[in-house]
Coordinates of C-alpha atoms in Angstrom, one line a residue:
M1 CA 72.4 76.3 104.0
P2 CA 75.7 77.8 104.3
E3 CA 79.2 76.2 105.3
Y4 CA 80.4 77.0 108.9
G5 CA 84.2 77.4 109.4
Y6 CA 86.6 78.5 111.9
F7 CA 88.6 81.9 111.9
L8 CA 92.1 81.7 113.0
S9 CA 93.6 84.5 114.7
C10 CA 97.5 85.4 114.0
E11 CA 97.3 88.4 116.0
E12 CA 96.3 86.2 119.4
F13 CA 98.0 83.0 118.8
G14 CA 101.5 81.4 117.9
P15 CA 102.1 79.2 115.0
A16 CA 101.8 75.9 117.3
D17 CA 98.7 76.7 118.5
L18 CA 97.2 77.9 115.3
V19 CA 97.8 74.5 113.9
E20 CA 96.4 72.9 116.7
Q21 CA 93.2 74.7 116.8
A22 CA 92.8 73.8 113.0
R23 CA 93.1 70.4 114.0
M24 CA 90.4 70.7 116.4
A25 CA 88.4 72.9 114.1
E26 CA 88.3 69.7 111.8
Q27 CA 87.7 67.4 114.1
A28 CA 84.6 69.5 115.4
G29 CA 83.0 69.5 112.1
F30 CA 83.8 73.0 110.8
Q31 CA 84.2 72.7 107.0
A32 CA 87.2 75.6 106.5
L33 CA 89.6 78.3 107.6
W34 CA 90.0 81.4 107.6
I35 CA 93.6 82.9 108.6
S36 CA 94.3 86.8 109.3
D37 CA 97.4 88.3 107.6
H38 CA 98.8 90.8 110.1
Y39 CA 102.2 92.4 111.1
H40 CA 101.2 93.6 114.0
P41 CA 98.4 92.6 116.6
W42 CA 95.9 95.0 117.2
N43 CA 97.5 95.4 120.9
D44 CA 100.1 94.2 122.9
A45 CA 97.4 91.9 125.0
Q46 CA 96.9 89.9 121.7
G47 CA 100.7 89.2 121.5
Q48 CA 101.5 87.6 118.4
S49 CA 101.9 87.9 114.5
P50 CA 103.3 84.9 112.9
F51 CA 104.1 85.3 109.1
V52 CA 100.9 83.8 107.6
W53 CA 102.4 82.1 104.7
S54 CA 104.6 79.9 106.7
V55 CA 101.6 78.8 109.1
I56 CA 99.7 78.0 105.9
G57 CA 102.1 75.7 104.9
A58 CA 101.9 74.2 108.1
L59 CA 98.3 74.0 107.6
S60 CA 98.3 72.2 104.4
E61 CA 99.9 69.3 106.1
A62 CA 98.0 69.2 109.2
V63 CA 94.2 69.4 108.0
S64 CA 92.4 68.8 104.7
L65 CA 90.2 71.7 105.2
P66 CA 89.9 74.7 102.5
I67 CA 92.0 77.5 103.8
E68 CA 91.7 81.6 103.0
T69 CA 93.4 84.3 103.9
A70 CA 91.2 86.9 105.7
V71 CA 92.6 89.2 104.4
T72 CA 95.8 89.8 102.9
C73 CA 96.8 93.4 101.7
P74 CA 98.8 93.0 98.3
T75 CA 99.6 96.4 97.9
V76 CA 101.8 98.2 100.0
R77 CA 103.9 95.8 102.4
M78 CA 104.3 93.3 100.1
H79 CA 104.3 93.7 96.1
P80 CA 101.2 91.8 94.7
A81 CA 104.0 89.9 92.4
V82 CA 105.4 88.4 95.7
V83 CA 101.7 87.6 97.0
A84 CA 100.6 85.8 93.8
Q85 CA 103.9 83.6 94.5
A86 CA 102.9 82.8 98.0
A87 CA 99.6 82.2 97.3
A88 CA 100.0 80.1 94.0
T89 CA 102.5 78.0 96.2
A90 CA 99.9 77.7 99.1
A91 CA 97.2 76.5 96.4
V92 CA 99.6 73.6 95.2
M93 CA 100.5 73.0 98.5
T94 CA 96.6 72.5 99.5
D95 CA 95.9 70.5 96.0
G96 CA 93.6 73.6 95.2
R97 CA 92.0 74.4 98.5
F98 CA 93.1 77.8 99.0
R99 CA 91.7 81.2 98.2
L100 CA 93.1 84.4 98.4
G101 CA 91.1 86.9 100.5
V102 CA 92.4 90.4 99.8
G103 CA 91.6 94.0 101.3
S104 CA 92.9 97.7 101.2
G105 CA 94.9 97.1 104.3
E106 CA 95.6 99.0 107.6
A107 CA 98.2 101.2 108.3
L108 CA 98.8 99.4 111.5
N109 CA 100.6 96.5 108.9
E110 CA 101.2 98.2 105.9
H111 CA 103.4 101.7 106.8
I112 CA 106.2 99.5 108.3
L113 CA 108.5 100.1 105.6
G114 CA 108.0 103.9 105.7
D115 CA 105.6 104.3 102.8
V116 CA 103.0 106.7 102.3
W117 CA 99.7 105.2 103.5
P118 CA 97.5 106.5 100.7
P119 CA 93.7 107.6 101.2
A120 CA 91.2 105.0 100.8
N121 CA 90.0 105.8 97.1
V122 CA 93.8 105.1 96.0
R123 CA 94.0 102.3 98.1
L124 CA 91.1 100.7 96.3
E125 CA 92.8 101.6 92.7
M126 CA 96.0 99.7 93.9
L127 CA 94.1 97.1 95.0
E128 CA 92.2 96.9 92.0
E129 CA 95.8 97.1 89.9
A130 CA 97.1 94.4 92.2
V131 CA 94.4 92.1 91.4
Q132 CA 95.2 92.5 87.7
V133 CA 98.9 91.5 88.3
M134 CA 98.2 88.5 90.4
R135 CA 95.9 87.0 87.8
R136 CA 98.1 87.4 84.8
L137 CA 101.0 85.7 87.0
F138 CA 98.3 82.6 87.9
T139 CA 98.5 81.9 84.4
G140 CA 102.4 80.9 84.6
E141 CA 103.2 82.9 81.9
E142 CA 105.8 85.4 81.5
V143 CA 104.4 89.0 82.9
S144 CA 105.6 92.5 82.4
H145 CA 103.3 94.9 83.4
Y146 CA 103.5 98.9 83.7
G147 CA 100.8 100.4 85.6
T148 CA 99.9 103.4 87.6
H149 CA 100.9 101.8 90.7
Y150 CA 102.8 98.9 90.0
K151 CA 105.9 97.8 87.7
V152 CA 106.6 94.2 86.9
E153 CA 109.2 93.1 84.7
N154 CA 109.9 89.6 83.2
A155 CA 108.0 87.6 86.0
R156 CA 106.9 83.9 85.6
L157 CA 105.5 81.9 88.3
Y158 CA 106.8 78.1 87.9
T159 CA 105.1 76.6 90.8
V160 CA 101.1 77.3 89.9
P161 CA 98.3 75.2 90.8
D162 CA 96.1 73.8 87.8
E163 CA 93.5 76.3 88.2
P164 CA 93.8 80.1 88.9
V165 CA 93.9 81.1 92.7
P166 CA 90.2 82.7 93.6
I167 CA 90.6 85.9 94.6
D168 CA 87.9 87.3 97.1
I169 CA 87.7 90.9 98.1
S170 CA 86.7 92.2 101.3
G171 CA 84.6 95.3 101.7
F172 CA 82.9 96.8 104.3
G173 CA 81.3 99.8 102.6
P174 CA 79.8 100.5 99.2
K175 CA 82.7 101.4 97.1
A176 CA 84.7 98.6 98.0
T177 CA 81.8 96.5 97.8
S178 CA 81.5 97.6 94.2
L179 CA 84.9 96.5 93.7
A180 CA 84.5 93.2 94.7
S181 CA 81.3 92.7 92.5
R182 CA 83.3 93.8 89.2
V183 CA 86.5 92.0 89.8
G184 CA 86.3 89.4 92.6
D185 CA 85.6 86.0 92.6
G186 CA 83.8 86.2 95.8
Y187 CA 83.1 88.8 98.7
I188 CA 84.2 88.9 102.0
T189 CA 82.5 91.1 104.8
M190 CA 82.3 91.1 108.7
M191 CA 78.8 92.3 109.6
P192 CA 75.4 90.0 108.5
E193 CA 74.0 93.0 106.0
E194 CA 72.0 92.0 103.6
P195 CA 72.0 94.9 101.7
M196 CA 75.8 94.8 101.1
V197 CA 75.0 91.2 99.6
E198 CA 72.6 92.4 97.5
Q199 CA 74.8 94.9 96.2
F200 CA 77.5 92.4 95.4
R201 CA 75.2 90.1 93.8
K202 CA 73.2 92.5 91.8
G203 CA 76.6 94.7 90.7
G204 CA 78.2 91.6 88.8
G205 CA 78.9 89.3 91.7
G206 CA 76.0 87.0 91.0
A207 CA 76.1 83.5 92.7
K208 CA 79.7 83.9 93.4
L209 CA 80.9 83.0 97.0
V210 CA 80.1 85.4 99.8
S211 CA 81.7 84.7 103.1
G212 CA 81.6 86.3 106.7
G213 CA 82.9 86.0 110.1
T214 CA 82.4 86.9 113.6
K215 CA 84.0 86.7 116.8
V216 CA 82.6 85.4 120.1
C217 CA 83.8 84.4 123.3
Y218 CA 82.4 80.9 124.9
G219 CA 82.8 80.4 128.6
A220 CA 80.6 79.2 131.6
D221 CA 81.0 82.7 133.3
R222 CA 79.6 85.3 130.8
E223 CA 81.5 88.2 132.9
E224 CA 84.2 86.9 132.8
A225 CA 84.3 86.4 128.9
V226 CA 83.1 89.7 128.6
R227 CA 86.3 91.2 130.2
T228 CA 88.3 88.7 127.9
V229 CA 86.8 90.3 124.9
H230 CA 87.4 93.7 126.2
R231 CA 90.9 92.8 127.4
L232 CA 92.1 91.5 123.8
W233 CA 89.6 92.7 121.3
S234 CA 88.1 96.1 122.3
N235 CA 89.6 97.7 118.8
Q236 CA 86.9 95.5 117.1
L237 CA 84.3 98.3 118.5
L238 CA 86.2 101.3 117.5
P239 CA 84.2 103.5 114.9
G240 CA 84.9 104.9 111.5
E241 CA 88.4 104.6 109.9
M242 CA 90.3 104.4 113.0
G243 CA 90.9 100.5 112.3
Q244 CA 92.3 101.6 108.8
I245 CA 94.6 104.7 109.9
L246 CA 96.3 104.3 113.2
P247 CA 99.5 103.1 112.7
T248 CA 100.8 101.3 116.0
P249 CA 99.5 98.9 118.8
S250 CA 99.8 101.4 120.9
H251 CA 97.6 104.1 119.3
F252 CA 94.7 101.5 119.8
E253 CA 95.4 100.8 123.0
Q254 CA 95.3 104.9 123.7
L255 CA 91.7 104.5 122.6
E256 CA 90.9 101.4 124.8
P257 CA 89.2 103.5 127.4
L258 CA 86.4 104.6 124.7
I259 CA 85.3 101.0 124.7
T260 CA 83.4 99.7 128.1
E261 CA 82.3 96.3 129.2
E262 CA 78.8 97.2 128.8
M263 CA 79.3 98.2 124.9
V264 CA 81.5 94.8 124.6
G265 CA 78.5 92.9 126.1
E266 CA 76.0 94.2 123.8
N267 CA 77.8 93.7 120.8
T268 CA 79.4 90.5 121.1
V269 CA 78.1 86.6 122.0
C270 CA 80.1 86.0 125.4
G271 CA 79.0 82.9 127.6
D272 CA 77.7 79.5 126.8
D273 CA 74.3 80.2 125.7
V274 CA 73.7 77.9 122.6
D275 CA 71.0 80.3 121.4
E276 CA 72.8 83.1 121.2
H277 CA 75.8 81.5 119.4
V278 CA 73.3 80.2 117.1
A279 CA 71.5 83.4 116.6
A280 CA 74.9 85.2 115.8
L281 CA 75.9 82.7 113.1
T282 CA 72.4 82.1 111.7
A283 CA 72.0 86.1 111.2
F284 CA 74.5 85.3 108.4
A285 CA 72.7 82.9 106.8
D286 CA 69.7 84.9 106.7
A287 CA 71.3 87.5 104.9
G288 CA 72.5 85.1 102.0
F289 CA 76.0 84.4 103.1
D290 CA 77.6 80.9 101.9
R291 CA 80.0 80.6 104.5
V292 CA 80.3 81.9 107.8
Y293 CA 83.5 81.6 110.0
V294 CA 83.6 82.0 113.7
N295 CA 86.7 82.8 116.0
Q296 CA 86.9 82.3 119.7
I297 CA 88.5 84.8 121.6
G298 CA 90.7 83.8 124.4
P299 CA 92.5 80.6 125.9
D300 CA 89.7 78.2 126.3
Q301 CA 90.1 77.1 122.6
R302 CA 89.4 73.3 123.7
G303 CA 86.0 74.4 125.5
F304 CA 84.8 76.2 122.8
F305 CA 85.3 73.3 120.1
D306 CA 83.8 70.9 122.3
F307 CA 80.7 73.5 122.9
Y308 CA 80.5 73.9 119.1
R309 CA 81.0 70.5 118.3
T310 CA 78.4 69.0 120.7
K311 CA 75.8 71.7 121.0
V312 CA 76.0 74.5 118.2
L313 CA 76.8 73.0 114.9
P314 CA 74.2 70.3 115.1
R315 CA 71.5 73.2 115.5
L316 CA 73.0 75.0 112.4
Q317 CA 72.9 71.7 110.7

């Protein structure tokens, strides 16, 4: 039976709200936390984007749950040597309860310094090299590295956890999943697709941690919940590579007319039907996931946590 965690959205909430949601999640019976790592929200309606490493520092004092970034891009906006220092410190502050989730990123966050946004195959090469650099730094030894994409000279992390920080790799297609199976300590994806889990496990992932996540919108009025999702998160239904290549929130807003409320209602669990919420999470369990994270869209966070504490999590357990 998988563990069930809560997915904190840095795109939609500021630091104080995220810390309070983490407390409510622990009290409700969730067993772990994911937290997104963005420079921009997907659209202005979401309206937030705090620096994730500052928030993780606060979370380390507020809750005792495991914490993981879902996901950090350690390749363009931040050099992997800097991400390694941030992750090592987070692991020390959480007494080893931190995992670093990484992915190849989105132009939305990574192009802000004016760097070229590489094609997908190059981004995966950069990610693999970044993981190598970070793993060497987690040893606490001095590292010099002269690679294809990164240079590191005489770098040493002095604040490191007792055990190296686990690095889980996000993958939504065969190439990224193959990378995760070869070099990851775990695998992250956002759809309950059993073939991808099988590819990860058979490709070298074995029994390593497989984690997935989904978004819902709890509320007594299902139609209002659908409208809330449509206003805040219609971007999650955009097809293809748009999520990786569009550079600003305004570009995502320009595409919102492509996503209808009917599409949202068909693809997102909205309302207060316990069976629908249970089924959405059980789909991940049936596909072989070890941890499943759920995010509540919109302002009714307390209602969501009460609903899951009393009705949904007991059914899952």
